[in-house]
PDB file of C-alpha atoms in Angstrom:
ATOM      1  CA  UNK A   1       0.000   0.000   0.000  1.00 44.00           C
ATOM      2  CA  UNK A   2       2.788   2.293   0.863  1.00 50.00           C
ATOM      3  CA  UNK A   3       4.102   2.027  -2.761  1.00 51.00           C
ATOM      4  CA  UNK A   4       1.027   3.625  -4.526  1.00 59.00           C
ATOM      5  CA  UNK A   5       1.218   6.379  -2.379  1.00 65.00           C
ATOM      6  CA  UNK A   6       2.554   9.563  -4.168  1.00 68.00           C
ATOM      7  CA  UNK A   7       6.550  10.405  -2.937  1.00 74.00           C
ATOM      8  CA  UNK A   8       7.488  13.750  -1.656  1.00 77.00           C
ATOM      9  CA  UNK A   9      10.700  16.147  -2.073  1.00 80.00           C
ATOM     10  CA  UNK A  10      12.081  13.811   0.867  1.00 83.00           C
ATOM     11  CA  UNK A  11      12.573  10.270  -1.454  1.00 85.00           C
ATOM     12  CA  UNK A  12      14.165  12.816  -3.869  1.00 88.00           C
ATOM     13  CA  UNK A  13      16.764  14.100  -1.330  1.00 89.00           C
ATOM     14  CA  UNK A  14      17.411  10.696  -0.049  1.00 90.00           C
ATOM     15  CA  UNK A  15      17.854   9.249  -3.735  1.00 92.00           C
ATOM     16  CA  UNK A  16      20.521  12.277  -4.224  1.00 93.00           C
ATOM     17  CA  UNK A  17      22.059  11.605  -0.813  1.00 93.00           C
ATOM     18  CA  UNK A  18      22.754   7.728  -1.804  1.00 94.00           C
ATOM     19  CA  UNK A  19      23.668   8.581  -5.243  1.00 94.00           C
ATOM     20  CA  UNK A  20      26.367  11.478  -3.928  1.00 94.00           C
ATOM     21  CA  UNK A  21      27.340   8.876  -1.563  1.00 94.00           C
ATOM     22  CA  UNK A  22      28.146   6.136  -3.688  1.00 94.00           C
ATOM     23  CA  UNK A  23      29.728   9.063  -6.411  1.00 94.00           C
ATOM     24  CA  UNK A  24      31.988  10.150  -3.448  1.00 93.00           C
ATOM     25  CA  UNK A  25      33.137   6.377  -2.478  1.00 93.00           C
ATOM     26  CA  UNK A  26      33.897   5.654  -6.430  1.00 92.00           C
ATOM     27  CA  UNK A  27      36.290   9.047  -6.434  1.00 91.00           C
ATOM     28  CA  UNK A  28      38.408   8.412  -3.515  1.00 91.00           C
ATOM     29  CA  UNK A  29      38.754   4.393  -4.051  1.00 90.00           C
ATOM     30  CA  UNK A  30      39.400   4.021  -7.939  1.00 87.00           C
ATOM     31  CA  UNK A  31      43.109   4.036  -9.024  1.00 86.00           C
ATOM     32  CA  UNK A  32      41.949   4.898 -12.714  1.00 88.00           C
ATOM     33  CA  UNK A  33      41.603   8.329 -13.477  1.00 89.00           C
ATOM     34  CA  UNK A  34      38.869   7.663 -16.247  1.00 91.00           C
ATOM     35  CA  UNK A  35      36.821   5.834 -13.156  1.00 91.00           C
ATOM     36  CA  UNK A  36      37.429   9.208 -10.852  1.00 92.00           C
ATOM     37  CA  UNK A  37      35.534  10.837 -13.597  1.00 93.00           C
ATOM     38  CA  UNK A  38      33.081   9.087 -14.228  1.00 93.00           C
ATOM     39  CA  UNK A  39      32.460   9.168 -10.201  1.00 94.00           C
ATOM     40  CA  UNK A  40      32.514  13.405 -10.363  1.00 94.00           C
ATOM     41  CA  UNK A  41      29.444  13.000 -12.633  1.00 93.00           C
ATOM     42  CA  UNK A  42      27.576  10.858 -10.532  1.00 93.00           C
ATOM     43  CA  UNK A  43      28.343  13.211  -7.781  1.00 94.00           C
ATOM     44  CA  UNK A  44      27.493  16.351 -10.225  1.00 94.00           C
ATOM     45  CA  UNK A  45      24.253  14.623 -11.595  1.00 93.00           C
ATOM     46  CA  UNK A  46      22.915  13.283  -7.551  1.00 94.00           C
ATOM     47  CA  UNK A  47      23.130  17.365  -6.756  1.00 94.00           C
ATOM     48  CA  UNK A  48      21.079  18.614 -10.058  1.00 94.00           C
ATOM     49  CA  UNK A  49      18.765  15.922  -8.868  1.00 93.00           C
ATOM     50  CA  UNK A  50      18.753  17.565  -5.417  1.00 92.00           C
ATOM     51  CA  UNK A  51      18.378  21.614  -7.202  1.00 92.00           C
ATOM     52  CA  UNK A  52      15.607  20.331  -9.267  1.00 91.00           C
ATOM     53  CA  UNK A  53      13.573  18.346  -6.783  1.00 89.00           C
ATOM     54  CA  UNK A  54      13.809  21.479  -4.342  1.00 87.00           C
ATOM     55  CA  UNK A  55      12.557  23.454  -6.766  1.00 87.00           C
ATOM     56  CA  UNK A  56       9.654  21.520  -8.641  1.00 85.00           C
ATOM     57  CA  UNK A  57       8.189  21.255  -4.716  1.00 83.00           C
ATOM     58  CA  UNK A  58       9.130  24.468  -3.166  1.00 80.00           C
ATOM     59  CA  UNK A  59       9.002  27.071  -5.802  1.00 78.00           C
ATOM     60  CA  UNK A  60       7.727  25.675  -9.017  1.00 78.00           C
ATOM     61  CA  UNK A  61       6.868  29.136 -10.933  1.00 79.00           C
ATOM     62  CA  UNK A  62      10.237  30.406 -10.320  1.00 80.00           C
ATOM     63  CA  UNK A  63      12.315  27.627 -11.692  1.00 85.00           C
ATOM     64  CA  UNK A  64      15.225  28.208  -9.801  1.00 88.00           C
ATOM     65  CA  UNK A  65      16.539  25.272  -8.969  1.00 89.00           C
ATOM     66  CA  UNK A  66      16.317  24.399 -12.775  1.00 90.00           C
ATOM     67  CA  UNK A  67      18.091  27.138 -14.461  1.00 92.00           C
ATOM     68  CA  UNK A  68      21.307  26.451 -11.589  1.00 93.00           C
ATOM     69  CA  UNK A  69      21.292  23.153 -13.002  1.00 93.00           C
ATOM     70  CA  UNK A  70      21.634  23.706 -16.468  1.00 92.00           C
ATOM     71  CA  UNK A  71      24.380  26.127 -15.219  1.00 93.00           C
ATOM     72  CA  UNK A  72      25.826  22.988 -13.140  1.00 93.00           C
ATOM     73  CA  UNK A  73      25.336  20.847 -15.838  1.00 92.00           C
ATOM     74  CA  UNK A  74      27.655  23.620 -17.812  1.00 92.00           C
ATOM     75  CA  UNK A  75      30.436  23.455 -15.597  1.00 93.00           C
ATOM     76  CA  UNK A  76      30.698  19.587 -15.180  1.00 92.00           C
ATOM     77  CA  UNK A  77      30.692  19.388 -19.050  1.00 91.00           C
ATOM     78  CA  UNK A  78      33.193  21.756 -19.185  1.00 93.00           C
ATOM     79  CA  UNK A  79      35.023  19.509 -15.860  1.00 93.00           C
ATOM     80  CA  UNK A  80      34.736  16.223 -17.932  1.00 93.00           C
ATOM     81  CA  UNK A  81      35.800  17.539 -21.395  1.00 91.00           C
ATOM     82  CA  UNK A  82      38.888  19.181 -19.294  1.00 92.00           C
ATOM     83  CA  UNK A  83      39.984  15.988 -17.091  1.00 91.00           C
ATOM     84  CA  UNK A  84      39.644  14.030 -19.867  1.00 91.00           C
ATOM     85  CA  UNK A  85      41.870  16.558 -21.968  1.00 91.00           C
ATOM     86  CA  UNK A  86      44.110  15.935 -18.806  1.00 88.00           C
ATOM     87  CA  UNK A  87      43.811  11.921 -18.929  1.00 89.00           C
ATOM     88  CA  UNK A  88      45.300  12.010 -22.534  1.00 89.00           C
ATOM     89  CA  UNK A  89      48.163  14.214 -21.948  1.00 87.00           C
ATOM     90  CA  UNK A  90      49.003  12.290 -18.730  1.00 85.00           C
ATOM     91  CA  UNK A  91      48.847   8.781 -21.141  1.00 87.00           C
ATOM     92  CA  UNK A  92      50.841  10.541 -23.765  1.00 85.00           C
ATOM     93  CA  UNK A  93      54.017  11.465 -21.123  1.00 82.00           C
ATOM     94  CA  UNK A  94      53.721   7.871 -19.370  1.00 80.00           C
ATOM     95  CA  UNK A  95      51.651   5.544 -21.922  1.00 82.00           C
ATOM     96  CA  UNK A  96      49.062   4.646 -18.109  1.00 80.00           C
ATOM     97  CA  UNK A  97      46.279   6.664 -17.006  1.00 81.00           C
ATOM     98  CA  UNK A  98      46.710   5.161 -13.333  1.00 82.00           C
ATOM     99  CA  UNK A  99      46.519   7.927 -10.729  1.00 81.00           C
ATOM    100  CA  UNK A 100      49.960   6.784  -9.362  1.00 80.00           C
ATOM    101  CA  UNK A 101      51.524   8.043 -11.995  1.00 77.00           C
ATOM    102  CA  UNK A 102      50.749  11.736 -10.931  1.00 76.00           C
ATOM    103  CA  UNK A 103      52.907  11.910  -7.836  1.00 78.00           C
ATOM    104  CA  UNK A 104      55.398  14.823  -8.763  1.00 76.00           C
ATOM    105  CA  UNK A 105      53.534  16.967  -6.425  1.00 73.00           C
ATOM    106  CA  UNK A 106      53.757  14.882  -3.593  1.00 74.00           C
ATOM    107  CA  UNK A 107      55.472  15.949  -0.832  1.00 67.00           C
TER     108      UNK A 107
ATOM    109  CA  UNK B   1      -0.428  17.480 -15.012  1.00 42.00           C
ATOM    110  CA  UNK B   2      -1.220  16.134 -12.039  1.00 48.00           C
ATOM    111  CA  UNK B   3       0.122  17.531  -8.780  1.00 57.00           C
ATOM    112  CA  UNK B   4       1.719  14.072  -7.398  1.00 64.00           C
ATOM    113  CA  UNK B   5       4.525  11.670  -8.311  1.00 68.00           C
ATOM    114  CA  UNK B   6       3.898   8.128  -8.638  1.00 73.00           C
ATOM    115  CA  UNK B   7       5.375   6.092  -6.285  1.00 77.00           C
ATOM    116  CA  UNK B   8       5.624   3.227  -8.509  1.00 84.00           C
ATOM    117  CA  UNK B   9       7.495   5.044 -11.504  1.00 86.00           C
ATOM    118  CA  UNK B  10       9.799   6.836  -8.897  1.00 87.00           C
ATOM    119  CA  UNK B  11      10.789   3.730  -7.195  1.00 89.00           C
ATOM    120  CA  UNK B  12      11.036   2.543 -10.834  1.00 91.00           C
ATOM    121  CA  UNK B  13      13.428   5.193 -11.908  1.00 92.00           C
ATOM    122  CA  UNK B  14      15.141   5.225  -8.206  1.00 92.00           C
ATOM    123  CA  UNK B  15      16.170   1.647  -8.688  1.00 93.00           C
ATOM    124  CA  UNK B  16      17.504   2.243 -12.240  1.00 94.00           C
ATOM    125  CA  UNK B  17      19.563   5.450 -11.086  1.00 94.00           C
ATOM    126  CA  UNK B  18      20.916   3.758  -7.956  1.00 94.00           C
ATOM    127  CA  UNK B  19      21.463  -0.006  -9.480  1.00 95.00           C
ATOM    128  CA  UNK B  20      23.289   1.773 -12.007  1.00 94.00           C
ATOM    129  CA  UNK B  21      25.355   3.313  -9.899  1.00 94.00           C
ATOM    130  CA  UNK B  22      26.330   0.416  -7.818  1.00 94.00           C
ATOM    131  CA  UNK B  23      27.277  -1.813 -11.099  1.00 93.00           C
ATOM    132  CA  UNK B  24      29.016   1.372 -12.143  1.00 92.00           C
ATOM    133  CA  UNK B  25      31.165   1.154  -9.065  1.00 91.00           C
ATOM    134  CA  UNK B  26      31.033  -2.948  -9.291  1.00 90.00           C
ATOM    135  CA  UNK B  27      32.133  -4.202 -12.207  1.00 89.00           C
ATOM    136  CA  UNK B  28      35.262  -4.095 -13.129  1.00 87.00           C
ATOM    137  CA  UNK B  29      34.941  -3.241 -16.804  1.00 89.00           C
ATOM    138  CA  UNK B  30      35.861   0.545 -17.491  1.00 90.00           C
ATOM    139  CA  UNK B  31      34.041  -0.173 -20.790  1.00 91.00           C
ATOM    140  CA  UNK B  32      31.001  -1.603 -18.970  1.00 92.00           C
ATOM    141  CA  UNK B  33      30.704   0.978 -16.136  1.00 93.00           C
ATOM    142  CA  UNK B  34      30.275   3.755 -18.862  1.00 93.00           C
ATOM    143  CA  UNK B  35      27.964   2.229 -20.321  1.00 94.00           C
ATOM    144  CA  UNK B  36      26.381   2.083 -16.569  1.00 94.00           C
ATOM    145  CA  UNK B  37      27.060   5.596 -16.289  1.00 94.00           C
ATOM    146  CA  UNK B  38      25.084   6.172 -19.217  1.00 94.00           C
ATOM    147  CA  UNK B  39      21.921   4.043 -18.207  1.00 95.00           C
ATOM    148  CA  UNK B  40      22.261   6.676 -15.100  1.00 95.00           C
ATOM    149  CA  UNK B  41      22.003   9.721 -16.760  1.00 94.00           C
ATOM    150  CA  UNK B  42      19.368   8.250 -18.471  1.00 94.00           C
ATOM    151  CA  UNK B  43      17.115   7.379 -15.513  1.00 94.00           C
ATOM    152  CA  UNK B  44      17.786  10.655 -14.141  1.00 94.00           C
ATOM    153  CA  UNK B  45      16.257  12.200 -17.178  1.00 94.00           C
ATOM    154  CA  UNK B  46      13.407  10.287 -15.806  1.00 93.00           C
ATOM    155  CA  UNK B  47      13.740  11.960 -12.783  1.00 92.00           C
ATOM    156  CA  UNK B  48      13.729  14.856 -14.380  1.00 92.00           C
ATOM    157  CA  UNK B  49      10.499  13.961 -16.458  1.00 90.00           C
ATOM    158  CA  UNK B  50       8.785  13.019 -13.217  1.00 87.00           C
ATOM    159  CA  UNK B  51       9.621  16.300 -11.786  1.00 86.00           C
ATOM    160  CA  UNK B  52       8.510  18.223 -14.970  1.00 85.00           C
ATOM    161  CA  UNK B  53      11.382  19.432 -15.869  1.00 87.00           C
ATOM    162  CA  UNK B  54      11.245  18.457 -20.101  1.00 88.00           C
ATOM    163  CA  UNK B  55      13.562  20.687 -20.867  1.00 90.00           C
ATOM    164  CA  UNK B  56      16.169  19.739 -18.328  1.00 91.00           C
ATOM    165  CA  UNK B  57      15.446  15.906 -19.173  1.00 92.00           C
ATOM    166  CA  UNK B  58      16.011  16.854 -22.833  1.00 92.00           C
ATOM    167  CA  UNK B  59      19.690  18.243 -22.320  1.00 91.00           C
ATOM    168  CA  UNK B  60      20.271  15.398 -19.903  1.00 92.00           C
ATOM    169  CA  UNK B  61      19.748  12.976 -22.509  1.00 93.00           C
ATOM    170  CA  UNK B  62      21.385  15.190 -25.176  1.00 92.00           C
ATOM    171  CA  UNK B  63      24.378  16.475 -23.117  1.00 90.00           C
ATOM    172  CA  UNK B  64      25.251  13.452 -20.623  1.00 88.00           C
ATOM    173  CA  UNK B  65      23.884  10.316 -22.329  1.00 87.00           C
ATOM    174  CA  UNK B  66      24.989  11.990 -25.558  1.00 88.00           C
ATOM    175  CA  UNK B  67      28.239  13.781 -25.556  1.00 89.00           C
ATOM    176  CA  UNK B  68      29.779  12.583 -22.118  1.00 91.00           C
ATOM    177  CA  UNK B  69      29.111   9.044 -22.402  1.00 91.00           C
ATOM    178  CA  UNK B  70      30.672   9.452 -26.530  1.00 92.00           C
ATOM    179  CA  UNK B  71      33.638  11.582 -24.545  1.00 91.00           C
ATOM    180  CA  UNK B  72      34.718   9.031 -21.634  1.00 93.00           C
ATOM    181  CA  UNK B  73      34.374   5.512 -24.391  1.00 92.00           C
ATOM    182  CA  UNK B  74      36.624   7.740 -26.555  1.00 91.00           C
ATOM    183  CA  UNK B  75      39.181   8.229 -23.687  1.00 91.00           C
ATOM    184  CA  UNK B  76      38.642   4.989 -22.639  1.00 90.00           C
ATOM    185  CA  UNK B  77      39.156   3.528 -26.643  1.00 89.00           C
ATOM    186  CA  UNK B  78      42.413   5.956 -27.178  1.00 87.00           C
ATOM    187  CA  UNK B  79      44.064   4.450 -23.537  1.00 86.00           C
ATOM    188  CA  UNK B  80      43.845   1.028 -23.761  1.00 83.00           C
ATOM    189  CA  UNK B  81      46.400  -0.602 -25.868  1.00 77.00           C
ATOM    190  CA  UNK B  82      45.618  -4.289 -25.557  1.00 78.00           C
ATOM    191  CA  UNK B  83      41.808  -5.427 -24.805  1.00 75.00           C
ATOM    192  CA  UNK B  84      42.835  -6.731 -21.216  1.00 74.00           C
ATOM    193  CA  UNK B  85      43.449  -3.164 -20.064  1.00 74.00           C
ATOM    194  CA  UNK B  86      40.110  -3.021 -19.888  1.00 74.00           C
ATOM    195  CA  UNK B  87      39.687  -5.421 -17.018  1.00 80.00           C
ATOM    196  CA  UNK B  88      40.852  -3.906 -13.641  1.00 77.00           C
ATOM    197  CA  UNK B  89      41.790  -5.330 -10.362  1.00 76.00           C
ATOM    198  CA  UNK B  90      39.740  -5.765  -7.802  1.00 75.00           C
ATOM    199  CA  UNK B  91      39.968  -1.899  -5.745  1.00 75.00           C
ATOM    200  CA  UNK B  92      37.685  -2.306  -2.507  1.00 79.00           C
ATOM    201  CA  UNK B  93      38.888   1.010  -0.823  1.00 81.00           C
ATOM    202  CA  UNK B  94      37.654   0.116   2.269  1.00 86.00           C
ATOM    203  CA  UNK B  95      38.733   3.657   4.287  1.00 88.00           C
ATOM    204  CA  UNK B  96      37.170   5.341   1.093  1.00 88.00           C
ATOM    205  CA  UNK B  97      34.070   2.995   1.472  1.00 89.00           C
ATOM    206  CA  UNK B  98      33.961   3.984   5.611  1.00 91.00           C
ATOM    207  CA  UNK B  99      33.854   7.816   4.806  1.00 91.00           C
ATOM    208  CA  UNK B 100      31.318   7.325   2.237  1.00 90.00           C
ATOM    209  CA  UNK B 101      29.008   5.514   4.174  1.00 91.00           C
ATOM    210  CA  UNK B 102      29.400   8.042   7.257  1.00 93.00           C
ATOM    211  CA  UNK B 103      29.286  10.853   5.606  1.00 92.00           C
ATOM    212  CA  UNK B 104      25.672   9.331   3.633  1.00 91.00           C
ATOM    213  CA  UNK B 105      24.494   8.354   6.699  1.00 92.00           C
ATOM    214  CA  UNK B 106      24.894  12.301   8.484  1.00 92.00           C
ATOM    215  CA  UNK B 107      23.296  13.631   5.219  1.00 89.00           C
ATOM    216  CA  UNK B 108      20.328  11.195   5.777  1.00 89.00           C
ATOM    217  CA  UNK B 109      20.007  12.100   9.265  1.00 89.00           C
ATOM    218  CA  UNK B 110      19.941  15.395   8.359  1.00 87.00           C
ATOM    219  CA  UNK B 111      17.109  15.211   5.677  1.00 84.00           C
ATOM    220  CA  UNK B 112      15.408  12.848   8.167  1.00 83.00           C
ATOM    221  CA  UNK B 113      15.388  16.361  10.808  1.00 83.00           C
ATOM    222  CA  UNK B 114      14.381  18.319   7.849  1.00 76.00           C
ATOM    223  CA  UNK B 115      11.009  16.027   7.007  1.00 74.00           C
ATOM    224  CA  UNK B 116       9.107  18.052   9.773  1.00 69.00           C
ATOM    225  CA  UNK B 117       8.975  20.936   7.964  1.00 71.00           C
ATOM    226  CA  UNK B 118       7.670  19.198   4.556  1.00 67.00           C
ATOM    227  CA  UNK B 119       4.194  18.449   3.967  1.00 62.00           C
ATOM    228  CA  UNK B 120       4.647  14.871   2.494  1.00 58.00           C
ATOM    229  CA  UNK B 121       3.906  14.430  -0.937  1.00 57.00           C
ATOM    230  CA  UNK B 122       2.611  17.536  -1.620  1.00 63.00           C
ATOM    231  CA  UNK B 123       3.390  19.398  -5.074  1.00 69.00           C
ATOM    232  CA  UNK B 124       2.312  23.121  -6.070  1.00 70.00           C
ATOM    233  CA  UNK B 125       0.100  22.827  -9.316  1.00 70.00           C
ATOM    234  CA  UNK B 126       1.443  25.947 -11.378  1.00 67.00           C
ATOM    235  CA  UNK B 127       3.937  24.018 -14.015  1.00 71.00           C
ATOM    236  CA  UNK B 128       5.511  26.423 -16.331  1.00 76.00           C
ATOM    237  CA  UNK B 129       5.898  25.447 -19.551  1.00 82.00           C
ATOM    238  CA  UNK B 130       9.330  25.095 -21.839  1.00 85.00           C
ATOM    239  CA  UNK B 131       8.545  28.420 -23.442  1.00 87.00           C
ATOM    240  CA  UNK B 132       8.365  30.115 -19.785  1.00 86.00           C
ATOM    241  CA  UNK B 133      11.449  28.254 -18.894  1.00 87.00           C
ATOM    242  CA  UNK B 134      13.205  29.768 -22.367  1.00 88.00           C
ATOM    243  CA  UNK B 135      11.988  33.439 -21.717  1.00 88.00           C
ATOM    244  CA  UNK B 136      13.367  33.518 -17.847  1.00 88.00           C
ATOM    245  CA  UNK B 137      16.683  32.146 -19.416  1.00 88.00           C
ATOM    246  CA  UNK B 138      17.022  34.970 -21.704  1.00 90.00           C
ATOM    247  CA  UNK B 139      15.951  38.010 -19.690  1.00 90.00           C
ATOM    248  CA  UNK B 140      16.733  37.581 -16.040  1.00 89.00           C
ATOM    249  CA  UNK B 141      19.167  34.948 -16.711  1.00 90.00           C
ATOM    250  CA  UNK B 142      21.117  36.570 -19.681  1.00 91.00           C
ATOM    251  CA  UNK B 143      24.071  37.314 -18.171  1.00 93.00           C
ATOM    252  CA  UNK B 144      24.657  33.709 -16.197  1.00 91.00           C
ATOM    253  CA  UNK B 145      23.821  32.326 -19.393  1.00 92.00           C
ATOM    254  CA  UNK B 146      26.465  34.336 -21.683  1.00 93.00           C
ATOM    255  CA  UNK B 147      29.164  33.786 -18.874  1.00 93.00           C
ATOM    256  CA  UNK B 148      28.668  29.631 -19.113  1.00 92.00           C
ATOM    257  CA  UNK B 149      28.963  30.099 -23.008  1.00 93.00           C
ATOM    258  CA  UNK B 150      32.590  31.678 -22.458  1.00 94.00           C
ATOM    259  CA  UNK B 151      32.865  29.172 -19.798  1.00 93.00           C
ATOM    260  CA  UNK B 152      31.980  26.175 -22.206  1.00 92.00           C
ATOM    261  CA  UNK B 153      34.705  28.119 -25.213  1.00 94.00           C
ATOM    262  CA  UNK B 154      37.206  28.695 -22.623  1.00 93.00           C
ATOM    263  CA  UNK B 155      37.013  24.815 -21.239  1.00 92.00           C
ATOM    264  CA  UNK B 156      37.327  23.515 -24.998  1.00 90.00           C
ATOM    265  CA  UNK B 157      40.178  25.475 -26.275  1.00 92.00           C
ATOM    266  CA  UNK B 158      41.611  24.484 -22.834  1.00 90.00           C
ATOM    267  CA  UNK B 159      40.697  21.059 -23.540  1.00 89.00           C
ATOM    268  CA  UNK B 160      42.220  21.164 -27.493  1.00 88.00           C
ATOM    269  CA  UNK B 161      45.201  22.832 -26.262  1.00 88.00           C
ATOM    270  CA  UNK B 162      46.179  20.016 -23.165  1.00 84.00           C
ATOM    271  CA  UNK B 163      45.158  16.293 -25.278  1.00 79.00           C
ATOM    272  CA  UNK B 164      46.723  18.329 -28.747  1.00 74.00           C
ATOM    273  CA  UNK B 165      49.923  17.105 -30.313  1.00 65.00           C
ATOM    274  CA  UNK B 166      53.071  17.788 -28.842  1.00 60.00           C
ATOM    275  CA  UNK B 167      54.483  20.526 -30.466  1.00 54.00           C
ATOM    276  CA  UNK B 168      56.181  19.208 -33.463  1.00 48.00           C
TER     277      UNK B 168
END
C-alpha cells in the first residue's frame, strides 16, 4: 500500500544523498583516473537531482533550482571535457592513465 | 499534469539510477561501467520527467547520455592498448568505502530532521511550460547564461590545447 502512495521532495533528497554517496566512495577508491571521472558526474548529476527536486516542490513558478542546473550541468561538461583533456596528456608522457603516476607533487 | 509523483514510476526510476550506480562502481569493466554511467544519466532524465522538468530531461539525454558518455568511451578507446586493459583489479577502498558511508548516513540524518517541515507528498500545481522556462533564461538569466557560453569556449580550447599534439 505504501508504494502507490505519491513520494514527496524527501525520497528525492534521499535518492541524491545515496547517489552522492556512492559518487563520493567511487572518487576516492578508484586508481583509474577515467573511473574518478566518471564518479565526479555521478556526484554532479545526484546534486542537479537535489536543485531540481527542491525546486519543482518548493518554488515551481520560479524555476530556480532548474536554471542552476543547467548552469551545473555547464560546468561539469566543461570539468569532464577538461579531465579528460588531462587523462590524454598524462597517457601521452607515461603511456598509463593510473593515478599513481601523478605523484610529482607529492610531498 | 497532475500535482503528485507516482510512487511506482519513482521507485522505478530510483532503482535504475541507484542499481546503475552500484554496477558502475562494481564491475570491473571501465568499458562496462560507462555504459552504466550512461543508463544513469538516463534514468535521471526520468527523474527529471517526473519532476517536470522536459527541458532539463532533454539536455540530460542530449548532453550526458549523448556527448559525455561518446567523450569518456573515446578516452577509454584511445588508452587502452591491448583489450585486457580493460579489465581492472579488484579496488575495494575500504577507508574510502567507511567515509562514504558516514558521511551518507549524516546527510540522511539530516534530511530525516528536515522532514518536519515538509508536507509529504505535496506538489504546487502551477507548471511552467518550456517556453516560460526559455523566456526567464534569456531576460533575467542573460548574463549567467552568456558567462557559461565563455565558460563552455574557454574549457574547450583548454581542452584542445592540453590532449593536442606535442608541439612538433
Amino acid at each position: 500500500m505504501t508504494l502507490i502512495q505519491p513520494v514527496g521532495a524527501l525520497s528525492f533528497m534521499a535518492l541524491s544523498v545515496v547517489l552522492f554517496s556512492l559518487g563520493l566512495y567511487g572518487a576516492l577508491s578508484r586508481k583509474s583516473t577515467v573511473m574518478v571521472l566518471m564518479s565526479l558526474e555521478l556526484m554532479a548529476n545526484a546534486i542537479n537531482i537535489n536543485l531540481v527536486a527542491l525546486s519543482r516542490f518548493s518554488a515551481p513558478a520560479e524555476m530556480t533550482g532548474q536554471f542552476f542546473a543547467v548552469f551545473s550541468m555547464v560546468v561539469s561538461a566543461a570539468e569532464i571535457g577538461l579531465g579528460l583533456a588531462l587523462v590524454l596528456a598524462l597517457y601521452r608522457q607515461r603511456k598509463t592513465v593510473e593515478i599513481d603516476a601523478m605523484q610529482e607533487l607529492k610531498g | 499534469m497532475s500535482s503528485t509523483v507516482d510512487g511506482i514510476v519513482f521507485l522505478a526510476l530510483a532503482f535504475a539510477t541507484i542499481g546503475g550506480a552500484v554496477m558502475m562502481l562494481a564491475t570491473r569493466n571501465v568499458v562496462h561501467a560507462a555504459f552504466w554511467l550512461l543508463e544513469v544519466m538516463l534514468a535521471t532524465a526520468g527523474l527529471y520527467m517526473l519532476l517536470s522538468a522536459e527541458f532539463l530531461a532533454l539536455v540530460q539525454v542530449l548532453v550526458y547520455a549523448g556527448s559525455v558518455a561518446v567523450l569518456i568511451l573515446f578516452t577509454i578507446m584511445l588508452t587502452l592498448r591491448r583489450r585486457e586493459d580493460a579489465i581492472r583489479d579488484f579496488e575495494p577502498g575500504w577507508g574510502a568505502g567507511i567515509l562514504a558511508v558516514l558521511f551518507g548516513g549524516a546527510l540522511l540524518f539530516a534530511v530525516e530532521r528536515f522532514s518536519a517541515q515538509m508536507r509529504p507528498g505535496v506538489m504546487p500545481e502551477v507548471v511552467p511550460d518550456v517556453a516560460a522556462f526559455g523566456e526567464k533564461l534569456f531576460t533575467s538569466w542573460a548574463v549567467p547564461f552568456e558567462i557559461a557560453s565563455l565558460v563552455l569556449l574557454v574549457a574547450l580550447v583548454g581542452a584542445v590545447w592540453w590532449s593536442g599534439g606535442d608541439g612538433q
